[in-house]
Amino acid sequence: MSSILTLSFPEVEKRLSQAQKALLFCFSKHQRTNYIDSYFLWYEGDTNLDKIDLESDNYDFELAGIIVDGNLTCKKILNYETDYGVNLIVLGHLNADFIAVGGQQVFVQEDLTVQHLFVGSYNHGNLDVLGDFNCPIVVLDDYDCLVRGEFYGNVLGWGKTIELLHDGETQYVPDGDYDFEDFFDEPYLNAWGSINFSLIVSDIDHDIDVLRKYVLNPETDSITPEIIIESSKSSVFQGMSMDEYVGVYSTQYKSHITDNSMELSILEYDDSFKYSLIGNKVSVFHKNSEDTEFVKLTLGSNVYRKAKRVLLAI
């Protein structure tokens, strides 16, 4: 078991090489001022933990970060808050089962290996890996990730992807040929394809499998006539013309309702969804910016699941 020291900012500086000081975020001129009265928890040597809690509110205000002077093996590393958190610095290799973090800097001097899932949420935090990054599923929700070695795995995200920095040249890892729906069930997905980060963190924290495989249930997964009728009562569809969309923030809506039929349309960025109810029969269609015509969706498909979330979010 490694010993844990409580060190001031100047004491931490004395223990690091000049190269480490140059690379670590917390030794920039700006952060020197911020952290001068703060302290760090310093784990001496290789460390094996069940969990690392990076939630600032669970510590006193002066804790700036946790530093492991060696390799770190940890089942889960978590932070619910995406605005701020306790920083994590590993001066060796980091091996974890799950990592879900938001508002802090995570620095790994050697390789980072995550066995199941890495989730980074929001742009107040970032991951910096000097070695290789190995992880089968990486989800980046407007979160910065810089890898100076190689990346092995699949990355899905919104707004950001993994940056590879090699010899001063930056390359970007392309998104994998997957959707969030390939890995997550509905509770973990929001209407327009983003993730329910706080629920993912909570369930990992409580040892609930967040990577459950989706299994179709026609009774509960269908878009029913009742759902379309109830959605049509929303103010966004009232008094609209079939020929033009009406915008509400970044989303566009239009409707066409007669005595025996109903058609609702929703447009968000590159995705257009159309919901048709004729008599008691429901049909759902989708078109993206590259399509010339709407395509009918199959119950249980990834896009159908998204279409239902979008409609229920009204």
PDB file of C-alpha atoms in Angstrom:
ATOM      1  CA  MET A   1       0.000   0.000   0.000  1.00  0.00           C
ATOM      2  CA  SER A   2       1.465   3.334  -1.040  1.00  0.00           C
ATOM      3  CA  SER A   3       1.736   6.097   1.514  1.00  0.00           C
ATOM      4  CA  ILE A   4      -0.245   9.317   1.069  1.00  0.00           C
ATOM      5  CA  LEU A   5       1.323  12.701   1.701  1.00  0.00           C
ATOM      6  CA  THR A   6      -0.293  16.101   1.913  1.00  0.00           C
ATOM      7  CA  LEU A   7       1.972  18.504   0.054  1.00  0.00           C
ATOM      8  CA  SER A   8       1.840  22.198  -0.628  1.00  0.00           C
ATOM      9  CA  PHE A   9       2.265  23.555  -4.128  1.00  0.00           C
ATOM     10  CA  PRO A  10       5.976  24.457  -3.618  1.00  0.00           C
ATOM     11  CA  GLU A  11       6.634  21.003  -2.126  1.00  0.00           C
ATOM     12  CA  VAL A  12       5.117  19.344  -5.183  1.00  0.00           C
ATOM     13  CA  GLU A  13       7.294  21.444  -7.471  1.00  0.00           C
ATOM     14  CA  LYS A  14      10.452  20.285  -5.691  1.00  0.00           C
ATOM     15  CA  ARG A  15       9.578  16.651  -6.368  1.00  0.00           C
ATOM     16  CA  LEU A  16       9.073  17.021 -10.120  1.00  0.00           C
ATOM     17  CA  SER A  17      11.630  17.153 -12.887  1.00  0.00           C
ATOM     18  CA  GLN A  18      11.894  20.196 -15.097  1.00  0.00           C
ATOM     19  CA  ALA A  19      10.353  18.210 -17.958  1.00  0.00           C
ATOM     20  CA  GLN A  20       7.350  17.303 -15.800  1.00  0.00           C
ATOM     21  CA  LYS A  21       6.893  20.889 -14.725  1.00  0.00           C
ATOM     22  CA  ALA A  22       6.907  22.049 -18.330  1.00  0.00           C
ATOM     23  CA  LEU A  23       4.241  19.532 -19.358  1.00  0.00           C
ATOM     24  CA  LEU A  24       1.829  19.719 -16.458  1.00  0.00           C
ATOM     25  CA  PHE A  25      -0.992  22.258 -16.722  1.00  0.00           C
ATOM     26  CA  CYS A  26      -0.779  23.229 -13.066  1.00  0.00           C
ATOM     27  CA  PHE A  27       2.668  24.745 -13.369  1.00  0.00           C
ATOM     28  CA  SER A  28       1.751  27.400 -15.866  1.00  0.00           C
ATOM     29  CA  LYS A  29       2.107  30.985 -14.666  1.00  0.00           C
ATOM     30  CA  HIS A  30      -1.672  31.331 -14.330  1.00  0.00           C
ATOM     31  CA  GLN A  31      -2.084  28.174 -12.265  1.00  0.00           C
ATOM     32  CA  ARG A  32       0.857  29.025 -10.002  1.00  0.00           C
ATOM     33  CA  THR A  33      -1.157  31.986  -8.730  1.00  0.00           C
ATOM     34  CA  ASN A  34      -4.319  29.930  -8.318  1.00  0.00           C
ATOM     35  CA  TYR A  35      -2.688  27.046  -6.480  1.00  0.00           C
ATOM     36  CA  ILE A  36      -0.154  28.847  -4.302  1.00  0.00           C
ATOM     37  CA  ASP A  37      -2.297  28.322  -1.187  1.00  0.00           C
ATOM     38  CA  SER A  38      -3.612  24.917  -2.245  1.00  0.00           C
ATOM     39  CA  TYR A  39      -2.414  21.421  -1.465  1.00  0.00           C
ATOM     40  CA  PHE A  40      -2.135  18.090  -3.286  1.00  0.00           C
ATOM     41  CA  LEU A  41      -2.616  14.510  -2.144  1.00  0.00           C
ATOM     42  CA  TRP A  42       0.564  12.698  -3.175  1.00  0.00           C
ATOM     43  CA  TYR A  43       0.536   8.890  -3.477  1.00  0.00           C
ATOM     44  CA  GLU A  44       4.086   7.546  -3.261  1.00  0.00           C
ATOM     45  CA  GLY A  45       4.831   4.632  -5.568  1.00  0.00           C
ATOM     46  CA  ASP A  46       2.535   2.281  -7.458  1.00  0.00           C
ATOM     47  CA  THR A  47      -1.036   2.554  -6.231  1.00  0.00           C
ATOM     48  CA  ASN A  48      -4.055   0.217  -6.449  1.00  0.00           C
ATOM     49  CA  LEU A  49      -7.467   1.659  -5.565  1.00  0.00           C
ATOM     50  CA  ASP A  50     -11.093   0.648  -6.011  1.00  0.00           C
ATOM     51  CA  LYS A  51     -12.224   4.210  -6.803  1.00  0.00           C
ATOM     52  CA  ILE A  52     -10.897   7.728  -7.154  1.00  0.00           C
ATOM     53  CA  ASP A  53     -13.432  10.433  -6.420  1.00  0.00           C
ATOM     54  CA  LEU A  54     -12.624  13.682  -8.259  1.00  0.00           C
ATOM     55  CA  GLU A  55     -15.710  15.533  -7.018  1.00  0.00           C
ATOM     56  CA  SER A  56     -14.490  18.827  -5.515  1.00  0.00           C
ATOM     57  CA  ASP A  57     -17.499  19.142  -3.218  1.00  0.00           C
ATOM     58  CA  ASN A  58     -16.421  15.972  -1.397  1.00  0.00           C
ATOM     59  CA  TYR A  59     -13.177  17.620  -0.235  1.00  0.00           C
ATOM     60  CA  ASP A  60     -12.212  20.893   1.332  1.00  0.00           C
ATOM     61  CA  PHE A  61     -11.813  23.881  -0.948  1.00  0.00           C
ATOM     62  CA  GLU A  62      -8.001  23.944  -0.855  1.00  0.00           C
ATOM     63  CA  LEU A  63      -7.461  20.530  -2.480  1.00  0.00           C
ATOM     64  CA  ALA A  64      -6.148  21.198  -5.993  1.00  0.00           C
ATOM     65  CA  GLY A  65      -5.343  17.706  -7.163  1.00  0.00           C
ATOM     66  CA  ILE A  66      -4.304  14.113  -6.625  1.00  0.00           C
ATOM     67  CA  ILE A  67      -0.857  13.047  -7.818  1.00  0.00           C
ATOM     68  CA  VAL A  68       0.294   9.440  -8.117  1.00  0.00           C
ATOM     69  CA  ASP A  69       4.102   9.139  -8.260  1.00  0.00           C
ATOM     70  CA  GLY A  70       4.044   5.772 -10.019  1.00  0.00           C
ATOM     71  CA  ASN A  71       1.550   3.529 -11.785  1.00  0.00           C
ATOM     72  CA  LEU A  72      -2.123   3.727 -10.870  1.00  0.00           C
ATOM     73  CA  THR A  73      -4.584   0.828 -11.110  1.00  0.00           C
ATOM     74  CA  CYS A  74      -8.160   1.790 -10.315  1.00  0.00           C
ATOM     75  CA  LYS A  75     -11.565   0.277 -11.066  1.00  0.00           C
ATOM     76  CA  LYS A  76     -13.362   3.593 -11.552  1.00  0.00           C
ATOM     77  CA  ILE A  77     -12.441   7.280 -11.688  1.00  0.00           C
ATOM     78  CA  LEU A  78     -15.452   9.582 -11.474  1.00  0.00           C
ATOM     79  CA  ASN A  79     -16.587  13.194 -11.318  1.00  0.00           C
ATOM     80  CA  TYR A  80     -20.252  14.234 -11.595  1.00  0.00           C
ATOM     81  CA  GLU A  81     -19.654  17.975 -11.897  1.00  0.00           C
ATOM     82  CA  THR A  82     -18.653  19.134 -15.396  1.00  0.00           C
ATOM     83  CA  ASP A  83     -17.731  22.715 -14.419  1.00  0.00           C
ATOM     84  CA  TYR A  84     -14.934  21.895 -11.978  1.00  0.00           C
ATOM     85  CA  GLY A  85     -13.280  19.054 -10.114  1.00  0.00           C
ATOM     86  CA  VAL A  86     -10.140  17.736  -8.436  1.00  0.00           C
ATOM     87  CA  ASN A  87      -7.290  17.382 -10.928  1.00  0.00           C
ATOM     88  CA  LEU A  88      -5.608  13.987 -11.407  1.00  0.00           C
ATOM     89  CA  ILE A  89      -1.936  13.581 -12.322  1.00  0.00           C
ATOM     90  CA  VAL A  90      -0.423  10.116 -12.833  1.00  0.00           C
ATOM     91  CA  LEU A  91       3.350  10.072 -13.263  1.00  0.00           C
ATOM     92  CA  GLY A  92       3.328   6.500 -14.584  1.00  0.00           C
ATOM     93  CA  HIS A  93       0.823   4.226 -16.312  1.00  0.00           C
ATOM     94  CA  LEU A  94      -2.901   4.448 -15.561  1.00  0.00           C
ATOM     95  CA  ASN A  95      -5.105   1.348 -15.848  1.00  0.00           C
ATOM     96  CA  ALA A  96      -8.819   1.628 -15.046  1.00  0.00           C
ATOM     97  CA  ASP A  97     -12.071  -0.207 -15.757  1.00  0.00           C
ATOM     98  CA  PHE A  98     -14.226   2.919 -16.147  1.00  0.00           C
ATOM     99  CA  ILE A  99     -13.454   6.644 -16.280  1.00  0.00           C
ATOM    100  CA  ALA A 100     -16.203   9.292 -16.431  1.00  0.00           C
ATOM    101  CA  VAL A 101     -14.955  12.834 -15.796  1.00  0.00           C
ATOM    102  CA  GLY A 102     -15.877  16.424 -16.530  1.00  0.00           C
ATOM    103  CA  GLY A 103     -14.476  19.627 -15.114  1.00  0.00           C
ATOM    104  CA  GLN A 104     -10.844  18.955 -14.334  1.00  0.00           C
ATOM    105  CA  GLN A 105      -7.539  18.164 -15.984  1.00  0.00           C
ATOM    106  CA  VAL A 106      -6.421  14.529 -16.116  1.00  0.00           C
ATOM    107  CA  PHE A 107      -2.745  14.023 -16.972  1.00  0.00           C
ATOM    108  CA  VAL A 108      -1.090  10.633 -17.622  1.00  0.00           C
ATOM    109  CA  GLN A 109       2.665  10.584 -18.177  1.00  0.00           C
ATOM    110  CA  GLU A 110       2.829   7.046 -19.603  1.00  0.00           C
ATOM    111  CA  ASP A 111       0.085   4.890 -21.178  1.00  0.00           C
ATOM    112  CA  LEU A 112      -3.621   5.075 -20.342  1.00  0.00           C
ATOM    113  CA  THR A 113      -5.617   1.841 -20.586  1.00  0.00           C
ATOM    114  CA  VAL A 114      -9.353   1.817 -19.871  1.00  0.00           C
ATOM    115  CA  GLN A 115     -10.866  -1.650 -20.031  1.00  0.00           C
ATOM    116  CA  HIS A 116     -14.502  -0.746 -20.785  1.00  0.00           C
ATOM    117  CA  LEU A 117     -15.467   2.928 -21.173  1.00  0.00           C
ATOM    118  CA  PHE A 118     -14.056   6.459 -21.022  1.00  0.00           C
ATOM    119  CA  VAL A 119     -16.516   9.370 -20.968  1.00  0.00           C
ATOM    120  CA  GLY A 120     -15.406  13.000 -20.977  1.00  0.00           C
ATOM    121  CA  SER A 121     -18.050  15.693 -20.679  1.00  0.00           C
ATOM    122  CA  TYR A 122     -17.892  19.444 -21.354  1.00  0.00           C
ATOM    123  CA  ASN A 123     -15.043  21.766 -22.228  1.00  0.00           C
ATOM    124  CA  HIS A 124     -14.026  22.758 -18.695  1.00  0.00           C
ATOM    125  CA  GLY A 125     -11.905  19.636 -18.456  1.00  0.00           C
ATOM    126  CA  ASN A 126      -9.429  17.777 -20.621  1.00  0.00           C
ATOM    127  CA  LEU A 127      -7.331  14.623 -20.855  1.00  0.00           C
ATOM    128  CA  ASP A 128      -3.626  14.741 -21.724  1.00  0.00           C
ATOM    129  CA  VAL A 129      -1.808  11.424 -22.316  1.00  0.00           C
ATOM    130  CA  LEU A 130       1.906  11.374 -23.123  1.00  0.00           C
ATOM    131  CA  GLY A 131       1.886   7.670 -24.033  1.00  0.00           C
ATOM    132  CA  ASP A 132      -0.689   5.492 -25.791  1.00  0.00           C
ATOM    133  CA  PHE A 133      -4.416   5.527 -25.081  1.00  0.00           C
ATOM    134  CA  ASN A 134      -6.162   2.142 -25.213  1.00  0.00           C
ATOM    135  CA  CYS A 135      -9.943   1.999 -24.747  1.00  0.00           C
ATOM    136  CA  PRO A 136     -12.679   0.154 -26.706  1.00  0.00           C
ATOM    137  CA  ILE A 137     -15.283   2.942 -26.312  1.00  0.00           C
ATOM    138  CA  VAL A 138     -14.401   6.622 -25.840  1.00  0.00           C
ATOM    139  CA  VAL A 139     -17.255   9.129 -25.621  1.00  0.00           C
ATOM    140  CA  LEU A 140     -16.311  12.817 -25.847  1.00  0.00           C
ATOM    141  CA  ASP A 141     -19.152  15.270 -25.269  1.00  0.00           C
ATOM    142  CA  ASP A 142     -17.496  18.629 -26.136  1.00  0.00           C
ATOM    143  CA  TYR A 143     -14.416  17.435 -24.225  1.00  0.00           C
ATOM    144  CA  ASP A 144     -10.737  17.877 -25.174  1.00  0.00           C
ATOM    145  CA  CYS A 145      -8.468  14.846 -25.420  1.00  0.00           C
ATOM    146  CA  LEU A 146      -4.806  15.096 -26.455  1.00  0.00           C
ATOM    147  CA  VAL A 147      -2.718  11.941 -26.984  1.00  0.00           C
ATOM    148  CA  ARG A 148       0.980  12.155 -27.762  1.00  0.00           C
ATOM    149  CA  GLY A 149       1.337   8.433 -28.480  1.00  0.00           C
ATOM    150  CA  GLU A 150      -1.177   6.268 -30.361  1.00  0.00           C
ATOM    151  CA  PHE A 151      -4.894   5.669 -29.850  1.00  0.00           C
ATOM    152  CA  TYR A 152      -6.423   2.195 -30.028  1.00  0.00           C
ATOM    153  CA  GLY A 153     -10.199   1.984 -29.847  1.00  0.00           C
ATOM    154  CA  ASN A 154     -13.378   3.699 -31.054  1.00  0.00           C
ATOM    155  CA  VAL A 155     -14.290   7.319 -30.391  1.00  0.00           C
ATOM    156  CA  LEU A 156     -17.808   8.741 -30.511  1.00  0.00           C
ATOM    157  CA  GLY A 157     -18.596  12.302 -29.718  1.00  0.00           C
ATOM    158  CA  TRP A 158     -20.188  15.641 -30.145  1.00  0.00           C
ATOM    159  CA  GLY A 159     -18.052  18.633 -31.035  1.00  0.00           C
ATOM    160  CA  LYS A 160     -14.677  17.057 -30.285  1.00  0.00           C
ATOM    161  CA  THR A 161     -12.570  14.014 -31.090  1.00  0.00           C
ATOM    162  CA  ILE A 162      -9.141  12.764 -30.004  1.00  0.00           C
ATOM    163  CA  GLU A 163      -6.165  14.836 -31.107  1.00  0.00           C
ATOM    164  CA  LEU A 164      -2.924  12.997 -31.805  1.00  0.00           C
ATOM    165  CA  LEU A 165       0.204  15.141 -31.464  1.00  0.00           C
ATOM    166  CA  HIS A 166       3.210  13.644 -33.236  1.00  0.00           C
ATOM    167  CA  ASP A 167       6.395  15.622 -33.853  1.00  0.00           C
ATOM    168  CA  GLY A 168       4.512  18.886 -33.624  1.00  0.00           C
ATOM    169  CA  GLU A 169       1.867  17.763 -36.143  1.00  0.00           C
ATOM    170  CA  THR A 170      -1.763  17.362 -35.046  1.00  0.00           C
ATOM    171  CA  GLN A 171      -3.987  14.635 -36.437  1.00  0.00           C
ATOM    172  CA  TYR A 172      -7.603  13.946 -35.545  1.00  0.00           C
ATOM    173  CA  VAL A 173      -8.972  10.471 -34.903  1.00  0.00           C
ATOM    174  CA  PRO A 174     -12.124   9.971 -37.012  1.00  0.00           C
ATOM    175  CA  ASP A 175     -15.364   9.047 -35.287  1.00  0.00           C
ATOM    176  CA  GLY A 176     -16.016   5.330 -35.271  1.00  0.00           C
ATOM    177  CA  ASP A 177     -18.702   3.875 -37.500  1.00  0.00           C
ATOM    178  CA  TYR A 178     -21.047   3.596 -34.541  1.00  0.00           C
ATOM    179  CA  ASP A 179     -23.901   5.482 -32.931  1.00  0.00           C
ATOM    180  CA  PHE A 180     -24.430   6.022 -29.222  1.00  0.00           C
ATOM    181  CA  GLU A 181     -27.388   3.667 -29.604  1.00  0.00           C
ATOM    182  CA  ASP A 182     -24.951   0.833 -30.374  1.00  0.00           C
ATOM    183  CA  PHE A 183     -23.673   0.966 -26.805  1.00  0.00           C
ATOM    184  CA  PHE A 184     -26.294   2.656 -24.611  1.00  0.00           C
ATOM    185  CA  ASP A 185     -29.948   2.148 -23.804  1.00  0.00           C
ATOM    186  CA  GLU A 186     -32.445   5.012 -23.722  1.00  0.00           C
ATOM    187  CA  PRO A 187     -31.907   6.181 -20.115  1.00  0.00           C
ATOM    188  CA  TYR A 188     -28.355   7.225 -21.021  1.00  0.00           C
ATOM    189  CA  LEU A 189     -29.276   9.141 -24.203  1.00  0.00           C
ATOM    190  CA  ASN A 190     -30.808  12.578 -24.622  1.00  0.00           C
ATOM    191  CA  ALA A 191     -33.067  13.671 -27.458  1.00  0.00           C
ATOM    192  CA  TRP A 192     -30.575  14.860 -30.066  1.00  0.00           C
ATOM    193  CA  GLY A 193     -27.843  12.298 -29.598  1.00  0.00           C
ATOM    194  CA  SER A 194     -25.986  13.628 -26.564  1.00  0.00           C
ATOM    195  CA  ILE A 195     -25.452  11.570 -23.428  1.00  0.00           C
ATOM    196  CA  ASN A 196     -27.024  11.701 -19.990  1.00  0.00           C
ATOM    197  CA  PHE A 197     -23.662  12.146 -18.315  1.00  0.00           C
ATOM    198  CA  SER A 198     -24.814  12.390 -14.702  1.00  0.00           C
ATOM    199  CA  LEU A 199     -26.786   9.128 -14.966  1.00  0.00           C
ATOM    200  CA  ILE A 200     -23.825   7.342 -16.560  1.00  0.00           C
ATOM    201  CA  VAL A 201     -21.565   8.483 -13.713  1.00  0.00           C
ATOM    202  CA  SER A 202     -24.136   7.550 -11.084  1.00  0.00           C
ATOM    203  CA  ASP A 203     -24.673   4.052 -12.444  1.00  0.00           C
ATOM    204  CA  ILE A 204     -20.952   3.375 -12.795  1.00  0.00           C
ATOM    205  CA  ASP A 205     -20.604   4.589  -9.223  1.00  0.00           C
ATOM    206  CA  HIS A 206     -23.274   2.081  -8.124  1.00  0.00           C
ATOM    207  CA  ASP A 207     -21.813  -0.797 -10.177  1.00  0.00           C
ATOM    208  CA  ILE A 208     -24.698  -0.819 -12.666  1.00  0.00           C
ATOM    209  CA  ASP A 209     -23.801  -1.920 -16.193  1.00  0.00           C
ATOM    210  CA  VAL A 210     -24.132   1.205 -18.344  1.00  0.00           C
ATOM    211  CA  LEU A 211     -23.217  -0.728 -21.482  1.00  0.00           C
ATOM    212  CA  ARG A 212     -26.347  -2.847 -21.493  1.00  0.00           C
ATOM    213  CA  LYS A 213     -27.191  -4.280 -24.898  1.00  0.00           C
ATOM    214  CA  TYR A 214     -30.382  -2.884 -26.410  1.00  0.00           C
ATOM    215  CA  VAL A 215     -33.132  -5.505 -26.856  1.00  0.00           C
ATOM    216  CA  LEU A 216     -36.218  -4.548 -28.855  1.00  0.00           C
ATOM    217  CA  ASN A 217     -39.534  -4.504 -27.028  1.00  0.00           C
ATOM    218  CA  PRO A 218     -42.215  -3.675 -29.641  1.00  0.00           C
ATOM    219  CA  GLU A 219     -44.804  -2.783 -26.989  1.00  0.00           C
ATOM    220  CA  THR A 220     -42.710  -0.159 -25.232  1.00  0.00           C
ATOM    221  CA  ASP A 221     -40.385   0.992 -28.032  1.00  0.00           C
ATOM    222  CA  SER A 222     -43.003   1.846 -30.672  1.00  0.00           C
ATOM    223  CA  ILE A 223     -44.093   5.385 -31.471  1.00  0.00           C
ATOM    224  CA  THR A 224     -47.811   4.938 -30.866  1.00  0.00           C
ATOM    225  CA  PRO A 225     -50.745   6.986 -32.174  1.00  0.00           C
ATOM    226  CA  GLU A 226     -51.211   8.282 -28.628  1.00  0.00           C
ATOM    227  CA  ILE A 227     -47.666   9.685 -28.568  1.00  0.00           C
ATOM    228  CA  ILE A 228     -48.167  11.537 -31.863  1.00  0.00           C
ATOM    229  CA  ILE A 229     -51.572  12.886 -30.839  1.00  0.00           C
ATOM    230  CA  GLU A 230     -50.241  14.118 -27.499  1.00  0.00           C
ATOM    231  CA  SER A 231     -47.198  15.707 -29.167  1.00  0.00           C
ATOM    232  CA  SER A 232     -49.405  17.507 -31.673  1.00  0.00           C
ATOM    233  CA  LYS A 233     -51.008  19.403 -28.787  1.00  0.00           C
ATOM    234  CA  SER A 234     -47.715  21.109 -27.996  1.00  0.00           C
ATOM    235  CA  SER A 235     -47.595  24.849 -28.634  1.00  0.00           C
ATOM    236  CA  VAL A 236     -44.756  24.386 -31.133  1.00  0.00           C
ATOM    237  CA  PHE A 237     -47.189  22.765 -33.587  1.00  0.00           C
ATOM    238  CA  GLN A 238     -50.201  24.992 -33.094  1.00  0.00           C
ATOM    239  CA  GLY A 239     -51.287  27.060 -36.103  1.00  0.00           C
ATOM    240  CA  MET A 240     -48.381  26.027 -38.298  1.00  0.00           C
ATOM    241  CA  SER A 241     -48.388  25.667 -42.042  1.00  0.00           C
ATOM    242  CA  MET A 242     -47.434  22.446 -43.788  1.00  0.00           C
ATOM    243  CA  ASP A 243     -45.318  24.438 -46.215  1.00  0.00           C
ATOM    244  CA  GLU A 244     -42.850  26.025 -43.825  1.00  0.00           C
ATOM    245  CA  TYR A 245     -40.967  25.325 -40.643  1.00  0.00           C
ATOM    246  CA  VAL A 246     -41.295  27.554 -37.597  1.00  0.00           C
ATOM    247  CA  GLY A 247     -38.211  27.805 -35.393  1.00  0.00           C
ATOM    248  CA  VAL A 248     -37.980  27.411 -31.644  1.00  0.00           C
ATOM    249  CA  TYR A 249     -34.356  28.001 -30.663  1.00  0.00           C
ATOM    250  CA  SER A 250     -32.268  25.669 -32.880  1.00  0.00           C
ATOM    251  CA  THR A 251     -35.174  23.334 -33.714  1.00  0.00           C
ATOM    252  CA  GLN A 252     -37.691  23.768 -36.531  1.00  0.00           C
ATOM    253  CA  TYR A 253     -41.268  22.431 -36.445  1.00  0.00           C
ATOM    254  CA  LYS A 254     -44.201  22.105 -38.826  1.00  0.00           C
ATOM    255  CA  SER A 255     -47.483  20.183 -38.830  1.00  0.00           C
ATOM    256  CA  HIS A 256     -50.357  19.269 -41.102  1.00  0.00           C
ATOM    257  CA  ILE A 257     -53.482  17.995 -39.367  1.00  0.00           C
ATOM    258  CA  THR A 258     -56.773  16.944 -40.957  1.00  0.00           C
ATOM    259  CA  ASP A 259     -59.797  15.032 -39.684  1.00  0.00           C
ATOM    260  CA  ASN A 260     -58.274  11.600 -40.306  1.00  0.00           C
ATOM    261  CA  SER A 261     -54.527  12.215 -40.629  1.00  0.00           C
ATOM    262  CA  MET A 262     -51.676  13.968 -38.910  1.00  0.00           C
ATOM    263  CA  GLU A 263     -48.123  14.720 -40.007  1.00  0.00           C
ATOM    264  CA  LEU A 264     -45.533  16.280 -37.686  1.00  0.00           C
ATOM    265  CA  SER A 265     -42.054  17.315 -38.833  1.00  0.00           C
ATOM    266  CA  ILE A 266     -39.031  18.253 -36.736  1.00  0.00           C
ATOM    267  CA  LEU A 267     -35.713  19.564 -38.066  1.00  0.00           C
ATOM    268  CA  GLU A 268     -32.547  19.915 -35.968  1.00  0.00           C
ATOM    269  CA  TYR A 269     -29.239  20.733 -37.689  1.00  0.00           C
ATOM    270  CA  ASP A 270     -28.747  17.963 -40.284  1.00  0.00           C
ATOM    271  CA  ASP A 271     -31.547  15.658 -39.119  1.00  0.00           C
ATOM    272  CA  SER A 272     -35.184  15.831 -40.229  1.00  0.00           C
ATOM    273  CA  PHE A 273     -37.841  13.563 -38.748  1.00  0.00           C
ATOM    274  CA  LYS A 274     -41.378  13.113 -40.044  1.00  0.00           C
ATOM    275  CA  TYR A 275     -44.148  11.347 -38.101  1.00  0.00           C
ATOM    276  CA  SER A 276     -47.249  10.298 -40.034  1.00  0.00           C
ATOM    277  CA  LEU A 277     -50.497   9.101 -38.500  1.00  0.00           C
ATOM    278  CA  ILE A 278     -53.230   7.969 -40.919  1.00  0.00           C
ATOM    279  CA  GLY A 279     -56.180   6.374 -39.184  1.00  0.00           C
ATOM    280  CA  ASN A 280     -54.447   4.257 -36.550  1.00  0.00           C
ATOM    281  CA  LYS A 281     -51.272   3.556 -38.553  1.00  0.00           C
ATOM    282  CA  VAL A 282     -47.990   5.250 -37.619  1.00  0.00           C
ATOM    283  CA  SER A 283     -45.066   5.681 -40.026  1.00  0.00           C
ATOM    284  CA  VAL A 284     -41.785   7.371 -39.131  1.00  0.00           C
ATOM    285  CA  PHE A 285     -39.308   8.832 -41.632  1.00  0.00           C
ATOM    286  CA  HIS A 286     -35.835  10.378 -41.499  1.00  0.00           C
ATOM    287  CA  LYS A 287     -33.691  12.500 -43.790  1.00  0.00           C
ATOM    288  CA  ASN A 288     -30.267  14.007 -43.242  1.00  0.00           C
ATOM    289  CA  SER A 289     -28.609  16.810 -45.164  1.00  0.00           C
ATOM    290  CA  GLU A 290     -27.153  14.404 -47.729  1.00  0.00           C
ATOM    291  CA  ASP A 291     -30.485  12.738 -48.550  1.00  0.00           C
ATOM    292  CA  THR A 292     -32.879  13.972 -51.220  1.00  0.00           C
ATOM    293  CA  GLU A 293     -35.892  12.083 -49.864  1.00  0.00           C
ATOM    294  CA  PHE A 294     -37.181  10.823 -46.547  1.00  0.00           C
ATOM    295  CA  VAL A 295     -36.462   7.174 -45.685  1.00  0.00           C
ATOM    296  CA  LYS A 296     -38.969   5.120 -43.721  1.00  0.00           C
ATOM    297  CA  LEU A 297     -37.556   3.897 -40.406  1.00  0.00           C
ATOM    298  CA  THR A 298     -37.712   0.394 -38.999  1.00  0.00           C
ATOM    299  CA  LEU A 299     -38.888  -0.134 -35.434  1.00  0.00           C
ATOM    300  CA  GLY A 300     -35.896  -0.733 -33.169  1.00  0.00           C
ATOM    301  CA  SER A 301     -33.280   0.766 -35.471  1.00  0.00           C
ATOM    302  CA  ASN A 302     -30.894   3.349 -34.020  1.00  0.00           C
ATOM    303  CA  VAL A 303     -32.491   6.215 -35.944  1.00  0.00           C
ATOM    304  CA  TYR A 304     -35.998   5.120 -34.947  1.00  0.00           C
ATOM    305  CA  ARG A 305     -34.938   5.137 -31.301  1.00  0.00           C
ATOM    306  CA  LYS A 306     -33.580   8.657 -31.750  1.00  0.00           C
ATOM    307  CA  ALA A 307     -36.800   9.733 -33.520  1.00  0.00           C
ATOM    308  CA  LYS A 308     -38.814   8.631 -30.509  1.00  0.00           C
ATOM    309  CA  ARG A 309     -36.575  10.499 -28.057  1.00  0.00           C
ATOM    310  CA  VAL A 310     -36.839  13.663 -30.166  1.00  0.00           C
ATOM    311  CA  LEU A 311     -40.659  13.469 -30.215  1.00  0.00           C
ATOM    312  CA  LEU A 312     -40.956  12.744 -26.493  1.00  0.00           C
ATOM    313  CA  ALA A 313     -38.670  15.696 -25.689  1.00  0.00           C
ATOM    314  CA  ILE A 314     -41.228  18.227 -26.948  1.00  0.00           C
TER     315      ILE A 314
END
